[in-house]
Coordinates of C-alpha atoms in Angstrom, one line a residue:
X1 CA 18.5 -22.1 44.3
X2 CA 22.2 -22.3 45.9
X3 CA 23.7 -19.1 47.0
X4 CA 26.0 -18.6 43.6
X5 CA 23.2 -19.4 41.1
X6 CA 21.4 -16.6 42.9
X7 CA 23.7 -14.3 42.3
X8 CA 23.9 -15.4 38.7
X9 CA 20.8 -14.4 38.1
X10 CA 21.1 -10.8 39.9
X11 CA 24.5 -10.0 37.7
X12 CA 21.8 -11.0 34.5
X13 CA 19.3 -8.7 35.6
X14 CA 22.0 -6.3 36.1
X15 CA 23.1 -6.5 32.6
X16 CA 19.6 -6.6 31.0
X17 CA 18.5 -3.6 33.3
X18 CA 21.9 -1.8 31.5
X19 CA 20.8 -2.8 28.1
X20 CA 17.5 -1.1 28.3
X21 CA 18.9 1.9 29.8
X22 CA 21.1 2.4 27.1
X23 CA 18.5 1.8 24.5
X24 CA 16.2 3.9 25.8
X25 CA 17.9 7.4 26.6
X26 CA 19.7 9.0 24.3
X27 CA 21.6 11.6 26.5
X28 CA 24.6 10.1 27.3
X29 CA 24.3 12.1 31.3
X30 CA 21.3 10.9 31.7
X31 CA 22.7 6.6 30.8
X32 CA 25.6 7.6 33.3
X33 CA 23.3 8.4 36.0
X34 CA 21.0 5.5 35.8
X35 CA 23.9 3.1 35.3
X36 CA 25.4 4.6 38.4
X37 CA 21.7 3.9 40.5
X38 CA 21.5 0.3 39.4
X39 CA 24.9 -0.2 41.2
X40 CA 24.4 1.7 44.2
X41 CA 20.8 0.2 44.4
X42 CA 21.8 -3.6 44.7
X43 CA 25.0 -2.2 47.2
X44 CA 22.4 0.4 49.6
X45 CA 19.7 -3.3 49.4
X46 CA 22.4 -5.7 50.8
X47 CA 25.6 -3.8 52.6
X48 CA 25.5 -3.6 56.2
X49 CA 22.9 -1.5 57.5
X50 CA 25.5 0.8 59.4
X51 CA 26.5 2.5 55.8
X52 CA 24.5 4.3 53.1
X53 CA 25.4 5.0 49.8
X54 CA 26.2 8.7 48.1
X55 CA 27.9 10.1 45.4
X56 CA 30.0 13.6 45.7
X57 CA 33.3 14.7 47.0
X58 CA 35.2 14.1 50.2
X59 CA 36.9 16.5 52.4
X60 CA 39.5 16.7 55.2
X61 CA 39.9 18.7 57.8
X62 CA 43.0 20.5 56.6
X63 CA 41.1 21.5 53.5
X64 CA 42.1 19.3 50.9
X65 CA 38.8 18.0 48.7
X66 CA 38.7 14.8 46.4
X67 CA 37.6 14.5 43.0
X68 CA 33.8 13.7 41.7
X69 CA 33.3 10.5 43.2
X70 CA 30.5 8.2 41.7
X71 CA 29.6 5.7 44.4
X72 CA 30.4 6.7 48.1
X73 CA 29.9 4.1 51.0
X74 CA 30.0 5.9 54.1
X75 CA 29.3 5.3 57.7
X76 CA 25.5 6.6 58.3
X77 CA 26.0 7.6 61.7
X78 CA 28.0 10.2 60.5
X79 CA 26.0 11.6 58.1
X80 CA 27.2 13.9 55.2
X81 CA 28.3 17.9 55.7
X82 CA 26.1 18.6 53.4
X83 CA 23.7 17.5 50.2
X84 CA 21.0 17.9 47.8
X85 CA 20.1 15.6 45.2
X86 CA 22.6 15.7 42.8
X87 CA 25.8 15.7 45.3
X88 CA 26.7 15.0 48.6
X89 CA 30.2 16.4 50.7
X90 CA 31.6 14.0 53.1
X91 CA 34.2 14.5 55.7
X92 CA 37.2 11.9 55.3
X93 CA 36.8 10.1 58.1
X94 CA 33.0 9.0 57.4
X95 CA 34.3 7.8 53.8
X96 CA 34.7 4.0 54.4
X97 CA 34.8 3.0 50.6
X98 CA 34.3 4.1 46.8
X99 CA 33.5 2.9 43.7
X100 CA 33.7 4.4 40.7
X101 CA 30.9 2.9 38.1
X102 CA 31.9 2.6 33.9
X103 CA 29.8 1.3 31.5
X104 CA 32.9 0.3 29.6
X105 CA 36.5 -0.3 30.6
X106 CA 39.7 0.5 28.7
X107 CA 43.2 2.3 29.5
X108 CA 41.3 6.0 29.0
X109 CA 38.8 4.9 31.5
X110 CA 41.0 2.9 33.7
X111 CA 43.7 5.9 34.3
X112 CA 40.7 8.2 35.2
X113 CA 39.3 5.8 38.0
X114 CA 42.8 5.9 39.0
X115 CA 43.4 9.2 39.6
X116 CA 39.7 10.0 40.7
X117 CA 40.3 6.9 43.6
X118 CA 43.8 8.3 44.3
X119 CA 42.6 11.7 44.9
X120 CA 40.0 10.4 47.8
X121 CA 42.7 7.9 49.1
X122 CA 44.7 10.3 50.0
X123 CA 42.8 12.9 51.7
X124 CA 44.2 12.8 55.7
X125 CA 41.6 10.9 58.3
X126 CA 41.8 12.1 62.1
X127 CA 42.0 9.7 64.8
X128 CA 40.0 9.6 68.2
X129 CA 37.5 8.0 69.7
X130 CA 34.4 6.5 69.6
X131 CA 31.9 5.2 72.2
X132 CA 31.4 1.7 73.2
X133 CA 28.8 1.8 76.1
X134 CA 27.7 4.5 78.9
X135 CA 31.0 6.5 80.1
X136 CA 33.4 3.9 77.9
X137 CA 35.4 4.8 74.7
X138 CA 38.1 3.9 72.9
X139 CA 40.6 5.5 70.8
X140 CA 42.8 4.5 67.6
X141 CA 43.0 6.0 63.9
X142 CA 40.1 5.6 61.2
X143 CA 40.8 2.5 58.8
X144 CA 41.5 3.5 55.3
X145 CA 39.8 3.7 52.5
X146 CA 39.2 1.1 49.7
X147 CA 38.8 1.9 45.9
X148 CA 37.1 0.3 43.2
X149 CA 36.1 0.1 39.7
X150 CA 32.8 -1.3 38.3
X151 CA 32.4 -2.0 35.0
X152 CA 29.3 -3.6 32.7
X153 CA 32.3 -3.8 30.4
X154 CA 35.9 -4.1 28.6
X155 CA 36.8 -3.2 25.2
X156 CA 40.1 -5.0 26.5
X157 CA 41.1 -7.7 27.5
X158 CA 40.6 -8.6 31.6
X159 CA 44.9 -9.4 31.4
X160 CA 45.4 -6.4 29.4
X161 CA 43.4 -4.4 31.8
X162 CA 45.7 -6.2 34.8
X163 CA 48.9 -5.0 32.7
X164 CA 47.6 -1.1 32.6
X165 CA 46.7 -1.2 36.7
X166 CA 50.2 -2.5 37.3
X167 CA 52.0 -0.1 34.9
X168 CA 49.9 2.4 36.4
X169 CA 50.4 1.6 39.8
X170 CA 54.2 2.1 39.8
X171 CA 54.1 5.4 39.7
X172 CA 51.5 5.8 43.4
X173 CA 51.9 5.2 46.9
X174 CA 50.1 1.5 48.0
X175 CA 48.2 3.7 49.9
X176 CA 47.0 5.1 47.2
X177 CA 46.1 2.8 44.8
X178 CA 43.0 0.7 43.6
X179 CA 41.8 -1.9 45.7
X180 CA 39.5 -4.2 43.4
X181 CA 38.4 -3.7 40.0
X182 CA 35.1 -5.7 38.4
X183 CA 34.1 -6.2 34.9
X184 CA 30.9 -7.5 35.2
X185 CA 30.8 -10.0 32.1
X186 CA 34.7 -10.7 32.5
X187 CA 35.8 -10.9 35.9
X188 CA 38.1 -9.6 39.0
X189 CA 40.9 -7.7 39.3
X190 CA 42.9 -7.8 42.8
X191 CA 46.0 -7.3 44.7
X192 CA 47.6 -10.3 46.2
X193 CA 51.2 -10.9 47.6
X194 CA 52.5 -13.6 45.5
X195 CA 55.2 -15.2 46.8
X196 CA 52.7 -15.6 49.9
X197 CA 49.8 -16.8 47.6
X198 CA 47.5 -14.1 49.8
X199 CA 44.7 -11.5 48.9
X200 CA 45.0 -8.3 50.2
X201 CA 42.2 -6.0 49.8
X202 CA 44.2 -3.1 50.9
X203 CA 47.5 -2.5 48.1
X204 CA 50.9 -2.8 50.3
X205 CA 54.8 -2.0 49.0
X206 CA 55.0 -6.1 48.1
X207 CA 51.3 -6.1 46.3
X208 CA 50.4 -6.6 42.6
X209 CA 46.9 -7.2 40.4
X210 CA 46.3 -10.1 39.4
X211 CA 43.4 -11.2 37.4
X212 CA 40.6 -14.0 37.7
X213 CA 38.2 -14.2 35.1
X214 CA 35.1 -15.3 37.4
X215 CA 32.9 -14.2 34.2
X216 CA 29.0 -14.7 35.3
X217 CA 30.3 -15.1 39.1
X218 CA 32.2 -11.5 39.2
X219 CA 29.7 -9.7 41.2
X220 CA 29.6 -12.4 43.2
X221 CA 33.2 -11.9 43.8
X222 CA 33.8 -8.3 43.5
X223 CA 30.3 -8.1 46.3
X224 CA 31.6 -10.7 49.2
X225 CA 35.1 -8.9 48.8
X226 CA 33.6 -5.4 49.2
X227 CA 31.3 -6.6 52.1
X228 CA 34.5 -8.4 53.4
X229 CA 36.4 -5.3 54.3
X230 CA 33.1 -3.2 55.4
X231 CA 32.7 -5.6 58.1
X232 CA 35.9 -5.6 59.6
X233 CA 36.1 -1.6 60.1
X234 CA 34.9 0.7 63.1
X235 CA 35.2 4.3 62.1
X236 CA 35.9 7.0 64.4
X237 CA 33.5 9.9 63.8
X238 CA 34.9 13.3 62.3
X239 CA 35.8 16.2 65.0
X240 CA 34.1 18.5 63.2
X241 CA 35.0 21.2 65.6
X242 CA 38.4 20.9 63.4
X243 CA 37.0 21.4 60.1
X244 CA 35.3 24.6 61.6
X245 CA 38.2 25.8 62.7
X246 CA 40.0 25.2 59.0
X247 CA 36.8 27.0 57.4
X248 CA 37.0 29.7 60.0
X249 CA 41.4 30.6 59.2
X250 CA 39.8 31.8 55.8
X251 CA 38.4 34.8 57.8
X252 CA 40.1 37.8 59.4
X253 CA 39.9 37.8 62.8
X254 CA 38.9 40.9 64.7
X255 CA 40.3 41.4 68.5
X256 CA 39.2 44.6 70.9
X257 CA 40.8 45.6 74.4
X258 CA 39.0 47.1 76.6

């Protein structure tokens, strides 16, 4: 079996393993969370072994928190500031990518994952540094964060979809925006720089979607894309010194001369 027939047949047990979720529970919660696990599943089974997978909120150190977030890839050395089963909180800076997981895509849906992936996007990451061997570091800024969508589905059209995003996108920062969008059983969604003919994972001022209809070969696509960026970064752990001291302002402070 080649290497794209192989992920043919994982985006087919994807789909099948979706069908008999939603035929089988009635609660519409309960077919959100298991379409969520299948997702994070096959991502926690083949991502670099340096992240884990989560779902929750992000925070910075200045306070600011990001909305519900379904899927959160983060760096597993630095681990969450807290969890329990249903949630996790992570500090900014561990946050290396998220996905937000639909069993069907249209404009509603689409300007939700928007706002939900702006609101993490946005949060501020501290710089510092992080070791490299015995009594040697280096410094720098943490890299940003990407933002997806993953659909099963699209009561639209993938084009129409494309035309929303970039309607949509005209109103937020690049820095802000959606990276990479995949409908499972229609294809990819992507920023490129046209007049350069280039892909750029992260959105920039010159950037628009554009569409590729990879159909059965979308989570091949949408996967080596994801992967792509994960193993370029280096992330600078959290101070988290800093968000103690943010946590701590919220107090009144007490002083006594002697």
């Amino acid at each position: 079996m080649d290497f794209t027939q192989l992920f043919r047949g994982i985006s087919r047990k994807m789909l099948s393993d979706f069908q008999y979720i939603t035929s089988q529970i009635p609660h519409m919660g309960d077919r959100g969370s298991n379409r969520e696990e299948v997702i994070k599943t096959f991502l926690k089974k083949h991502l670099p072994g340096k992240y884990d997978i989560g779902s929750g909120q992000a925070i910075s150190a200045d306070g600011q928190i990001s909305k519900q977030l379904d899927c959160v890839i983060y760096a597993k050395a630095t681990c969450p500031l807290w969890y329990n089963e249903s949630t996790q909180i992570f500090p900014a800076e561990s946050v290396c990518a998220v996905t937000e997981i639909k069993s069907t895509l249209d404009k509603s849906v689409l300007e939700m994952c928007v706002e939900n992936i702006r609101s993490v996007r946005k949060l501020p990451k501290l710089g510092g540094s992080r070791p490299l061997a015995s009594g040697i570091s280096v410094g720098g800024s943490n890299p940003l964060t990407l933002g997806s969508v993953f659909a099963y589905s699209s009561s639209v059209s993938l084009d129409t979809l494309r035309d929303n995003l970039n309607i949509l996108n005209k109103d937020i920062p690049p820095t802000e925006r959606i990276s990479l969008v995949c409908i499972l059983d229609k294809g990819i969604l992507l920023n490129m720089n046209v007049a350069e003919n280039r892909v750029i994972l992260l959105p920039e001022a010159n950037t628009t979607m554009v569409s590729i209809k990879t159909e059965q070969d979308s989570l091949l696509l949408f996967f080596l894309l994801l992967s792509s960026y994960l193993n370029q970064i280096e992330v600078i752990p959290p101070d988290l010194i800093k968000y103690a001291a943010t946590f701590m302002n919220n107090f009144r402070w007490e002083t006594r001369t002697v």
